[in-house]
Coordinates of N, CA and C and ligand atoms in Angstrom, one line a residue:
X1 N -3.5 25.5 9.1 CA -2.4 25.4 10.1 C -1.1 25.2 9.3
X2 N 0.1 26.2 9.8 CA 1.1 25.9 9.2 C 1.9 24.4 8.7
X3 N 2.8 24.1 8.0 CA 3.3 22.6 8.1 C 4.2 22.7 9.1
X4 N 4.1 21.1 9.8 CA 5.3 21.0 11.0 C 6.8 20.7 10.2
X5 N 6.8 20.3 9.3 CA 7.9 20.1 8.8 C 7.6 20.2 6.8
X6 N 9.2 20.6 6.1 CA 9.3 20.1 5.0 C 9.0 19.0 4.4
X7 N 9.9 18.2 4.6 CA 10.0 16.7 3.8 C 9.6 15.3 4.5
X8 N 9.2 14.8 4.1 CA 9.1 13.9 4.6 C 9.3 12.1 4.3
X9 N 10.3 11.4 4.8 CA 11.1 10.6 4.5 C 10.5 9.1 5.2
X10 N 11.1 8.1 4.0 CA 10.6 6.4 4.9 C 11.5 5.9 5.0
X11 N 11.9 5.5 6.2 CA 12.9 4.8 6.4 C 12.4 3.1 7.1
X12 N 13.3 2.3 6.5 CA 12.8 0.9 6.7 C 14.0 0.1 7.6
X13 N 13.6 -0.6 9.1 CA 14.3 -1.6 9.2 C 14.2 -3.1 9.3
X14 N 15.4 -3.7 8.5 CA 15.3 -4.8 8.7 C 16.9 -6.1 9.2
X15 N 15.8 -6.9 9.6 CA 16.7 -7.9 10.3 C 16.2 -8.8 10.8
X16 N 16.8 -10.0 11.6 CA 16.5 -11.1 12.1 C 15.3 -10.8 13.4
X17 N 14.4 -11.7 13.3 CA 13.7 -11.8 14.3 C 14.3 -11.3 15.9
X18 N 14.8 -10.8 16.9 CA 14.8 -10.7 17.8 C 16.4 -9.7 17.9
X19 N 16.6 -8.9 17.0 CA 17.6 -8.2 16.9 C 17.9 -6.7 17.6
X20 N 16.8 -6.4 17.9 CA 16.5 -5.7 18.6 C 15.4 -4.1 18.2
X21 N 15.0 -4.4 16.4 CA 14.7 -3.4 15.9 C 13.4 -2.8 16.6
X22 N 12.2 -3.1 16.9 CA 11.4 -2.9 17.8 C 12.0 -1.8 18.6
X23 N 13.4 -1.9 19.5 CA 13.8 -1.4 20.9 C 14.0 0.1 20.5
X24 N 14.8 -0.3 19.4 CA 15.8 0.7 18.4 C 14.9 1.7 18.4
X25 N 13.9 1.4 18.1 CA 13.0 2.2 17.3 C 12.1 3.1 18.4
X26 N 11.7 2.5 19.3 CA 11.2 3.1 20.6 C 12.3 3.8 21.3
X27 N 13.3 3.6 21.4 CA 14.5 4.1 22.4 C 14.4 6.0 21.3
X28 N 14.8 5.5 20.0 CA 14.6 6.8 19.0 C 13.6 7.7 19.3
X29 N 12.1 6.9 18.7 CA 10.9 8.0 18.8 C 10.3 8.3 20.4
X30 N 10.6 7.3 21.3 CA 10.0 7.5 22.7 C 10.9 7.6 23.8
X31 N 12.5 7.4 23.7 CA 13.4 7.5 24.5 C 13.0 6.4 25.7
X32 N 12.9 5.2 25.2 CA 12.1 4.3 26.3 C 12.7 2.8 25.5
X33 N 13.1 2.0 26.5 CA 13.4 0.6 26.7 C 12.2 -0.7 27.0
X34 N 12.1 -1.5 27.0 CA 11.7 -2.5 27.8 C 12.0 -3.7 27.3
X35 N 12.6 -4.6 28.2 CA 13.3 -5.5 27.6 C 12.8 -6.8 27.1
X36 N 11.2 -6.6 27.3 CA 10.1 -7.9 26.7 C 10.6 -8.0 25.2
X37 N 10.4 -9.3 24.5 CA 10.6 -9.6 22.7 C 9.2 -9.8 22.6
X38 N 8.1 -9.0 22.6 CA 6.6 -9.2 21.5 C 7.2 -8.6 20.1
X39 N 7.4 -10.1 19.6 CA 7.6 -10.1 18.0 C 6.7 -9.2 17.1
X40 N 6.9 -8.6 16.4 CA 6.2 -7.8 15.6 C 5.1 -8.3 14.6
X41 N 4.2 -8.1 14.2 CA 3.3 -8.3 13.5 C 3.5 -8.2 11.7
X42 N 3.9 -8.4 10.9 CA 3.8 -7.7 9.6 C 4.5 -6.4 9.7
X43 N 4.4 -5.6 9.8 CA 5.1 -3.9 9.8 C 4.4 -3.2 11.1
X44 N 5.1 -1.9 11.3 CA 4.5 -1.2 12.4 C 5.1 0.2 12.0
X45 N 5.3 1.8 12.4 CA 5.6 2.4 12.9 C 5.4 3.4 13.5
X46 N 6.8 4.0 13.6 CA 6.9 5.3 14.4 C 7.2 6.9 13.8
X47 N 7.1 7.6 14.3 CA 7.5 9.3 13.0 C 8.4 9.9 14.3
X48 N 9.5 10.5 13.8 CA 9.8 11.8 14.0 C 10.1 12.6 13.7
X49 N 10.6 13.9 14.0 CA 11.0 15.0 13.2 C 12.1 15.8 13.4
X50 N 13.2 15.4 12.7 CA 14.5 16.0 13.0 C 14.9 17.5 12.3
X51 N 15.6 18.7 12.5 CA 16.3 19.2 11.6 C 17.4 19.2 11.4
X52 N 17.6 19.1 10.0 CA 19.1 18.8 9.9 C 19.3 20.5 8.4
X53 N 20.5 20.4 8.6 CA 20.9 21.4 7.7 C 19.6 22.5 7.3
X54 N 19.1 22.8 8.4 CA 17.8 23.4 8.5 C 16.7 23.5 7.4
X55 N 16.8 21.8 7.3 CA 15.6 21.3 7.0 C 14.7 20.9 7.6
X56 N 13.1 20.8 8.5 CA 12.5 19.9 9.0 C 12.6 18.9 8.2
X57 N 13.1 17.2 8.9 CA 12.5 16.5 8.2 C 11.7 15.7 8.9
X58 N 10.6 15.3 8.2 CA 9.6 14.1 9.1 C 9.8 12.8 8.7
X59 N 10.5 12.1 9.6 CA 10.6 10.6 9.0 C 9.7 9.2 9.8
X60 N 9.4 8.7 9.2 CA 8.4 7.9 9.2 C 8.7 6.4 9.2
X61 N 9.6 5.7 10.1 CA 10.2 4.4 10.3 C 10.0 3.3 10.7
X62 N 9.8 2.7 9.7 CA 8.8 1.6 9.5 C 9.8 0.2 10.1
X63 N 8.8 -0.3 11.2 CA 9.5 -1.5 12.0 C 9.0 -2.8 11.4
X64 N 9.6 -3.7 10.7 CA 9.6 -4.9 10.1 C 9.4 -6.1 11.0
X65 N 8.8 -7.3 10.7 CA 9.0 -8.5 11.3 C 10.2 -8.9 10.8
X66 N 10.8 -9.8 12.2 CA 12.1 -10.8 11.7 C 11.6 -11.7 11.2
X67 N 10.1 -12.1 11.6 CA 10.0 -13.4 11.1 C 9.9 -14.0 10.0
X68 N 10.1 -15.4 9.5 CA 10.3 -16.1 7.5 C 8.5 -15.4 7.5
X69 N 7.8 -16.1 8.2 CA 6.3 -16.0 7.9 C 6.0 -14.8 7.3
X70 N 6.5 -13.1 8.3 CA 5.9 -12.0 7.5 C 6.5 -11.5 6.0
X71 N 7.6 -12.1 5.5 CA 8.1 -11.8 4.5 C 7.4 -11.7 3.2
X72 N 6.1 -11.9 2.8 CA 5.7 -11.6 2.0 C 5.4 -10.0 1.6
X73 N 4.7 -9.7 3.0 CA 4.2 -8.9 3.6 C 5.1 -7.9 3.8
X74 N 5.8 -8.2 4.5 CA 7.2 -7.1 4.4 C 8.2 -6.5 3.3
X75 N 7.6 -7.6 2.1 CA 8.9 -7.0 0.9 C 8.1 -5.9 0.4
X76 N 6.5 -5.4 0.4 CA 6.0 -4.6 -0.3 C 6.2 -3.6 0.5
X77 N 7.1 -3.4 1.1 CA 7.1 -1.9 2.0 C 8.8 -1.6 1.6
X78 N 9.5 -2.4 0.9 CA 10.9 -2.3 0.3 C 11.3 -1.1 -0.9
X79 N 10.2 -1.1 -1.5 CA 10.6 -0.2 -2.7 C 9.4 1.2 -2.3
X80 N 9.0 1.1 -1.7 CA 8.8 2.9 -1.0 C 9.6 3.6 0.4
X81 N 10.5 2.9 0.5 CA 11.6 3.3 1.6 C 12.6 4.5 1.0
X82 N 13.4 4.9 1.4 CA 14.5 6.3 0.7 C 15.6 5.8 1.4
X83 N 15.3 4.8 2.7 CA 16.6 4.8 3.6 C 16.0 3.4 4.2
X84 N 17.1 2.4 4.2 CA 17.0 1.0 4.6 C 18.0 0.6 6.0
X85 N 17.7 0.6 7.2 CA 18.6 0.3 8.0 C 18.7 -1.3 8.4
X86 N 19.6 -2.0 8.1 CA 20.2 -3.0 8.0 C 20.7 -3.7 10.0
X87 N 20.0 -4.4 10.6 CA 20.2 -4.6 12.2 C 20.4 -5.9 12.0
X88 N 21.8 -6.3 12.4 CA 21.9 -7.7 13.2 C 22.4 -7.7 14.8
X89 N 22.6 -8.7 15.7 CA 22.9 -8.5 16.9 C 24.0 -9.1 16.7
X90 N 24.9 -8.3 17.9 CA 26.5 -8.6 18.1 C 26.4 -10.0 18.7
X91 N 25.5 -10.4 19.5 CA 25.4 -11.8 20.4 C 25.1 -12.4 19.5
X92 N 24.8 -12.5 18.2 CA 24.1 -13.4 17.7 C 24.9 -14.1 16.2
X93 N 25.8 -14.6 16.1 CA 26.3 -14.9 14.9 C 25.5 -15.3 13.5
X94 N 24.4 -16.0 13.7 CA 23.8 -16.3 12.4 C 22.8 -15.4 11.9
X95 N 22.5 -14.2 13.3 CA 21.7 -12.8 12.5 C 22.5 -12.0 11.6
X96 N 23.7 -12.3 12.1 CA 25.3 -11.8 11.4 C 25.1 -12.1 10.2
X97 N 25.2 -13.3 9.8 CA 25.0 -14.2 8.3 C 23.9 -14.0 7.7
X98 N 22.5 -13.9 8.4 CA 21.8 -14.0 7.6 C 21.2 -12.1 6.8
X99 N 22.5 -11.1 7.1 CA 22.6 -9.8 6.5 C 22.5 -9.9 4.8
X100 N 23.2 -11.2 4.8 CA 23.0 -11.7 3.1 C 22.2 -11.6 2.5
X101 N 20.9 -12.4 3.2 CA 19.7 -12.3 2.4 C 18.8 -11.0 2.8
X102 N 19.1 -10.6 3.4 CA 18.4 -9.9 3.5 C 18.9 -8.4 2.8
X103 N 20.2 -8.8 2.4 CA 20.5 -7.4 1.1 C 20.7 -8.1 0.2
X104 N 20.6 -9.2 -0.3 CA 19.8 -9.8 -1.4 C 18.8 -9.2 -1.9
X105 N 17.4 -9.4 -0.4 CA 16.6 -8.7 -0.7 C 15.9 -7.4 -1.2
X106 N 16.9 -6.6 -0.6 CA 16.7 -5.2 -0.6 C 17.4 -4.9 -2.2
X107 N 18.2 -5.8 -2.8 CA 18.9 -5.7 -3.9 C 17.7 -5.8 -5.0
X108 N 16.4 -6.7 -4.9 CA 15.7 -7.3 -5.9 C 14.4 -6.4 -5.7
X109 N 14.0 -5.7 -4.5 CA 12.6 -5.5 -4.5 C 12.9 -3.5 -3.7
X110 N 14.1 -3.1 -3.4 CA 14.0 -1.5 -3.2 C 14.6 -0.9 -4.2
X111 N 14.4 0.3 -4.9 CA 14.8 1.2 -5.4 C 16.1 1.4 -5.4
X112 N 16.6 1.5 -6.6 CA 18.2 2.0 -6.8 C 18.6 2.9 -5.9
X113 N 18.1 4.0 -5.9 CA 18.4 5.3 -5.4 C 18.0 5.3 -3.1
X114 N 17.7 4.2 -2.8 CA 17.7 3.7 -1.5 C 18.8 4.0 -0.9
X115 N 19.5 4.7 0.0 CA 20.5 4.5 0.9 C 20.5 3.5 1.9
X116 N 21.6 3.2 2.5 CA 21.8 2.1 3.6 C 22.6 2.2 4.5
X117 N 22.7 1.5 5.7 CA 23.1 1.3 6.8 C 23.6 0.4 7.4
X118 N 24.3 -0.3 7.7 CA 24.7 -1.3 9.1 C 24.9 -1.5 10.2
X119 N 23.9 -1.9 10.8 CA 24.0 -1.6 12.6 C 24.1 -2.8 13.5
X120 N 24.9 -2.7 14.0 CA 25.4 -3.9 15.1 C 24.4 -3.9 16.3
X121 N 23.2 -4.2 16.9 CA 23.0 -3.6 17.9 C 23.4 -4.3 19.3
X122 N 22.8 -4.2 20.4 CA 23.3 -4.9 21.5 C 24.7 -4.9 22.1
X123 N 25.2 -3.3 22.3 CA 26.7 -3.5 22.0 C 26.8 -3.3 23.3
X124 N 25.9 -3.2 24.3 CA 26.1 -3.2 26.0 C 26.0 -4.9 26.4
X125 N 25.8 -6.2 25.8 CA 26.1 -7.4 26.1 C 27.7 -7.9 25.2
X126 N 28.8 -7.0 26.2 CA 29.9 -7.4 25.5 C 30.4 -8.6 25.7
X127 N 30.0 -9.0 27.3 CA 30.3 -10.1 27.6 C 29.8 -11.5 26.8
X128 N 28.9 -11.0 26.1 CA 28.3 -12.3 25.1 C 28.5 -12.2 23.7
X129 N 29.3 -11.2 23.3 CA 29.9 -10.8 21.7 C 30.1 -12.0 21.1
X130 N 29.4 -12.0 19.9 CA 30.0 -13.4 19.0 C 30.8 -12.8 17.6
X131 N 30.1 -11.5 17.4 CA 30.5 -10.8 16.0 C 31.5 -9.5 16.4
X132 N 32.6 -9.7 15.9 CA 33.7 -8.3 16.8 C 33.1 -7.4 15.6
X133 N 33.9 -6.2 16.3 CA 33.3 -4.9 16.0 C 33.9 -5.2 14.3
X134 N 35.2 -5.1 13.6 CA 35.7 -5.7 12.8 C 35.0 -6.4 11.8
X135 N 34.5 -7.5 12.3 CA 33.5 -8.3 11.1 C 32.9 -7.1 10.7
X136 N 31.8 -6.8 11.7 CA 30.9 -5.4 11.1 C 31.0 -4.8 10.0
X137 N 32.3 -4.0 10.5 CA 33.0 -2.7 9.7 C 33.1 -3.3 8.6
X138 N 33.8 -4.6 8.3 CA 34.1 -4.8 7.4 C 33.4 -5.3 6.5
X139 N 32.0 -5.5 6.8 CA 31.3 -6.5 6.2 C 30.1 -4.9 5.4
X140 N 30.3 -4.0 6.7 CA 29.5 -2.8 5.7 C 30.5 -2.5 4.8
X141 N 31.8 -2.4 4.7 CA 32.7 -1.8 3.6 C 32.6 -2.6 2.6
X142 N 32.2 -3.8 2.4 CA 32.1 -4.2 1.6 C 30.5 -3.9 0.6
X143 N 29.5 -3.7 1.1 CA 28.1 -3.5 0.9 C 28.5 -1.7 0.6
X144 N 29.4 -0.7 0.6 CA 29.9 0.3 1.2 C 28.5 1.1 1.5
X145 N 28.3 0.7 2.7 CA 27.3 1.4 4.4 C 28.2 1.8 4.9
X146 N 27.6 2.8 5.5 CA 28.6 3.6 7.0 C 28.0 2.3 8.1
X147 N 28.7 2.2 9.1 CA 28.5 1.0 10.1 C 28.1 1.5 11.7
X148 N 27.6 1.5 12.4 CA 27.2 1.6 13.8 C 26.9 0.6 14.7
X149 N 27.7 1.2 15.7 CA 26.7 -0.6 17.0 C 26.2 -0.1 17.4
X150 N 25.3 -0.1 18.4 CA 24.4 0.6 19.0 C 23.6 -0.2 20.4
X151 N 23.0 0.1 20.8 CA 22.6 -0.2 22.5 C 21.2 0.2 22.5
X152 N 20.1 -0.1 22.2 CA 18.8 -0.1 22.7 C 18.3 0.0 24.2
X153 N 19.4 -0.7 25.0 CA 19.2 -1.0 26.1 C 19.7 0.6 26.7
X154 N 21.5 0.5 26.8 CA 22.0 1.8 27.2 C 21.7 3.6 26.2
X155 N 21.1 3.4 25.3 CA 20.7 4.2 24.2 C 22.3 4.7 23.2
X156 N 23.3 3.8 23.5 CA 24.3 4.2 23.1 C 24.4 4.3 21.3
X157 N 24.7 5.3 20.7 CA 24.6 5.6 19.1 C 23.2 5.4 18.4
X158 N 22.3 5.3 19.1 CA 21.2 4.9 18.7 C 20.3 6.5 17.5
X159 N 20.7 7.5 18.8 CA 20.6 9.0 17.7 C 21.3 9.2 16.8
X160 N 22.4 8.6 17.1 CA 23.6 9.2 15.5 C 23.2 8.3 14.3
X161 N 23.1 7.1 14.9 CA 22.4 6.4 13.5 C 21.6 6.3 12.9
X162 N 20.2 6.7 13.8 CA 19.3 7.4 13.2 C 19.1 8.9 12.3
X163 N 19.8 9.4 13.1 CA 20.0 11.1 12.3 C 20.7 10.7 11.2
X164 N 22.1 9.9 11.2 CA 23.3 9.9 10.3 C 22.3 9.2 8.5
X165 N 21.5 8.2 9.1 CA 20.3 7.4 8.1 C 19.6 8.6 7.0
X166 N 18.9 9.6 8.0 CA 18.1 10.4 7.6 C 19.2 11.4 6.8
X167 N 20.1 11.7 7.3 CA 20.7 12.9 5.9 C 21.4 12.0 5.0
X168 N 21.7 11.0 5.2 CA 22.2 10.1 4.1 C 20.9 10.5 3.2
X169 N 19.7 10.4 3.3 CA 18.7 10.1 2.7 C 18.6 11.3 2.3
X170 N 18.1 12.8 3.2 CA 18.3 13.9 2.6 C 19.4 14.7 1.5
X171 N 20.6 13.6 1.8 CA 21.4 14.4 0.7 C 21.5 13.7 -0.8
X172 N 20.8 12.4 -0.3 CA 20.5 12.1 -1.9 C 19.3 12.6 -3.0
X173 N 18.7 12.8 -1.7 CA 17.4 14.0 -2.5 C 17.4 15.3 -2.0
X174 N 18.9 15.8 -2.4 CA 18.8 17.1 -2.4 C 18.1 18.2 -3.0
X175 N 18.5 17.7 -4.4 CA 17.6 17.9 -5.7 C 16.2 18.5 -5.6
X176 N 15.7 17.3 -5.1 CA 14.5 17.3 -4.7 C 13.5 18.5 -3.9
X177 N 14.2 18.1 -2.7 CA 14.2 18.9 -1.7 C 14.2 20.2 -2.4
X178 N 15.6 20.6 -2.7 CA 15.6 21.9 -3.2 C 14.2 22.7 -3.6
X179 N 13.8 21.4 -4.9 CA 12.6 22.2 -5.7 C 11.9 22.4 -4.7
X180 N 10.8 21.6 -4.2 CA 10.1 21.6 -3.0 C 10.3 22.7 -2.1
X181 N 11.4 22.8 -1.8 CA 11.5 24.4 -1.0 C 11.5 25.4 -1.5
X182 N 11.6 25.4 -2.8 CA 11.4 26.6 -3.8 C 10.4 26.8 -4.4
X183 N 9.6 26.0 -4.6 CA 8.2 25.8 -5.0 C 7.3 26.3 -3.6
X184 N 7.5 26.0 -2.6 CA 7.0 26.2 -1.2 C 7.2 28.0 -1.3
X185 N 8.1 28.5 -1.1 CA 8.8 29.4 -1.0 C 8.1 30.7 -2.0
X186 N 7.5 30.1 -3.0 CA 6.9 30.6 -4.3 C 5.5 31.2 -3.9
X187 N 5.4 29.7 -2.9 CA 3.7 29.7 -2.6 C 3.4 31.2 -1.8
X188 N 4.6 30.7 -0.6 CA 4.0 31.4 0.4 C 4.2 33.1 0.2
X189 N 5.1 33.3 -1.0 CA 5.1 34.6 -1.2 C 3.7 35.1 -2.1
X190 N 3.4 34.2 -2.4 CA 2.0 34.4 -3.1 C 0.8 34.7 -2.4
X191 N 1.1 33.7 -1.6 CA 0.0 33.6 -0.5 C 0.1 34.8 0.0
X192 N 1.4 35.6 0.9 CA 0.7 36.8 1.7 C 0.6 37.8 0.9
X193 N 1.0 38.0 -0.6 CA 0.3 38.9 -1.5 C -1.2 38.9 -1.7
X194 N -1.5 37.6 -1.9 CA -3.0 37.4 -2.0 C -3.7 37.8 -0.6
X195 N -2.8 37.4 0.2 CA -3.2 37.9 1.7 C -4.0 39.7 2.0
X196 N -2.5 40.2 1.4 CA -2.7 41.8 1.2 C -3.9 42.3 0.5
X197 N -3.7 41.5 -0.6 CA -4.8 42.0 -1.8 C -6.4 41.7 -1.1
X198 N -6.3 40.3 0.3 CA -7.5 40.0 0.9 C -8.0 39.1 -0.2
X199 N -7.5 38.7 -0.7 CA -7.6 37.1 -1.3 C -7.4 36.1 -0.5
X200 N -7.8 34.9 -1.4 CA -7.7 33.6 -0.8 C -6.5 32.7 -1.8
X201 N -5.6 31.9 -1.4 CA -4.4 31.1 -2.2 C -4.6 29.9 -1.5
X202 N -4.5 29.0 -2.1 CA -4.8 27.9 -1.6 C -3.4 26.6 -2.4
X203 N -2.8 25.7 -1.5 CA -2.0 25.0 -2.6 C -1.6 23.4 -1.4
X204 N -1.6 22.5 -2.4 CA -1.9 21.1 -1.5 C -0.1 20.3 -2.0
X205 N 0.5 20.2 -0.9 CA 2.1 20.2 -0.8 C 2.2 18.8 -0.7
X206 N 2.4 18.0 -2.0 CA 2.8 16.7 -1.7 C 4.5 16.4 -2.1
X207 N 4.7 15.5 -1.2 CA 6.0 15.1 -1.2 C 6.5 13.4 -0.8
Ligands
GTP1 N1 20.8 -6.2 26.1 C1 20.1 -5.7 25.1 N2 18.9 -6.2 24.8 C2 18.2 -5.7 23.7 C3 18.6 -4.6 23.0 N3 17.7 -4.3 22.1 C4 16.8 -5.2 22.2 N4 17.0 -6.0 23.2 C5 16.2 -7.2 23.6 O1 16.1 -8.1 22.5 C6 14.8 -8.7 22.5 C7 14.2 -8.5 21.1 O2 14.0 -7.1 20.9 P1 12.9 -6.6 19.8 O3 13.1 -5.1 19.6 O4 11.6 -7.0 20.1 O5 13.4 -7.4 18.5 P2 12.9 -7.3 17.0 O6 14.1 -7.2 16.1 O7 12.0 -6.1 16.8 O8 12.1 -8.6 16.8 P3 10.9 -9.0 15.7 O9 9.8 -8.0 16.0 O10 10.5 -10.4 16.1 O11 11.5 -8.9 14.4 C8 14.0 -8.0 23.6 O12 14.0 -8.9 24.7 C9 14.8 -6.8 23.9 O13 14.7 -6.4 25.3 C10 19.9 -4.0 23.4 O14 20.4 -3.0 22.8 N5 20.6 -4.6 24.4

């Protein structure tokens, strides 16, 4: 069976316990809400498959615990990520603060070549804002991340920052990519030659 897509990408979020990443993440791959907090377990995820610059890509978005307890657990999933999305909640000032450690983290245990993000989420409880849009911005310019608030609840920017994650990530492994599609590209002209000829070509595509 043909492949459903080219490349295929990990993307990791992290943040405070109750931030909303869970929501984020379902609103993305299932276009679905529910406003229950069942805290996450160790890691979890979800896949989807976007094209961008008419690439398939398959990305594979790995949902993190907030909690101190899973952090063992959770830093081993840091250095096989390509793209790290970064969630605190606007209601929440100390999820704000504690973005420190947690790119501390990402500083000691993911790969150089990791892209990043900052996402404000919860931007439909304005009435409870503790972190203005401002801190944010500024606080990714400084880390220099592109910045996003986003709404789990109302699905507001929730696609752009997901898409915007994933070609951050694609265009750092352009390179890559490239070969991969040209190597692919190699195959398949092989293949329907072998085809013609009524041969068999066989070739196992890792990425
Ligand atoms: N108003 C509002 N509530 C949200 C939003 N996103 C999540 N929530 C609520 O926030 C709570 C926590 O959401 P989760 O997605 O479970 O949080 P989490 O970051 O995955 O938490 P852990 O798994 O413990 O790390 C739930 O009650 C959600 O309904 C949002 O965009 N707006």
């Amino acid at each position: 069976m043909a492949k459903q897509y080219d490349v295929l990408f990990r993307l990791l979020m992290l943040g405070d316990s109750g931030v909303g990443k869970t929501c984020m993440l379902r609103r993305f791959t299932e276009s679905y809400f529910d406003s229950s907090h069942i805290s996450t377990i160790g890691v979890d995820f979800k896949m989807r498959t976007l094209e961008l610059d008419g690439t398939r890509v398959r990305v594979q978005i790995w949902d993190t615990a907030g909690q101190e307890r899973y952090q063992t657990i959770t830093k081993q999933y840091y250095r096989r990520a390509q793209g790290i999305i970064f969630v605190y909640d606007i209601t929440s000032e100390s999820s704000f603060q504690h973005l420190v450690k947690w790119a501390g983290d990402v500083d000691e245990y993911a790969p150089g070549k990791v892209q990043k993000i900052l996402v404000g989420n919860k931007s439909d409880e304005e009435t409870s804002r503790k972190v203005s849009k401002d801190q944010g911005s500024k606080l990714a310019e400084t880390y220099g991340m592109e910045f996003f608030e986003t709404s789990a609840s109302t699905s507001d920017n929730i696609s752009e920052a997901f898409t915007r994650m994933t070609q951050l990530v694609l265009r750092a492994h352009e390179r890559d990519v490239d070969d991969l599609l040209g190597s692919l590209d190699d195959y398949l002209e092989k293949a329907s030659l072998e085809e013609e000829k009524g041969g068999d070509a066989q070739k196992t595509c890792a990425c």
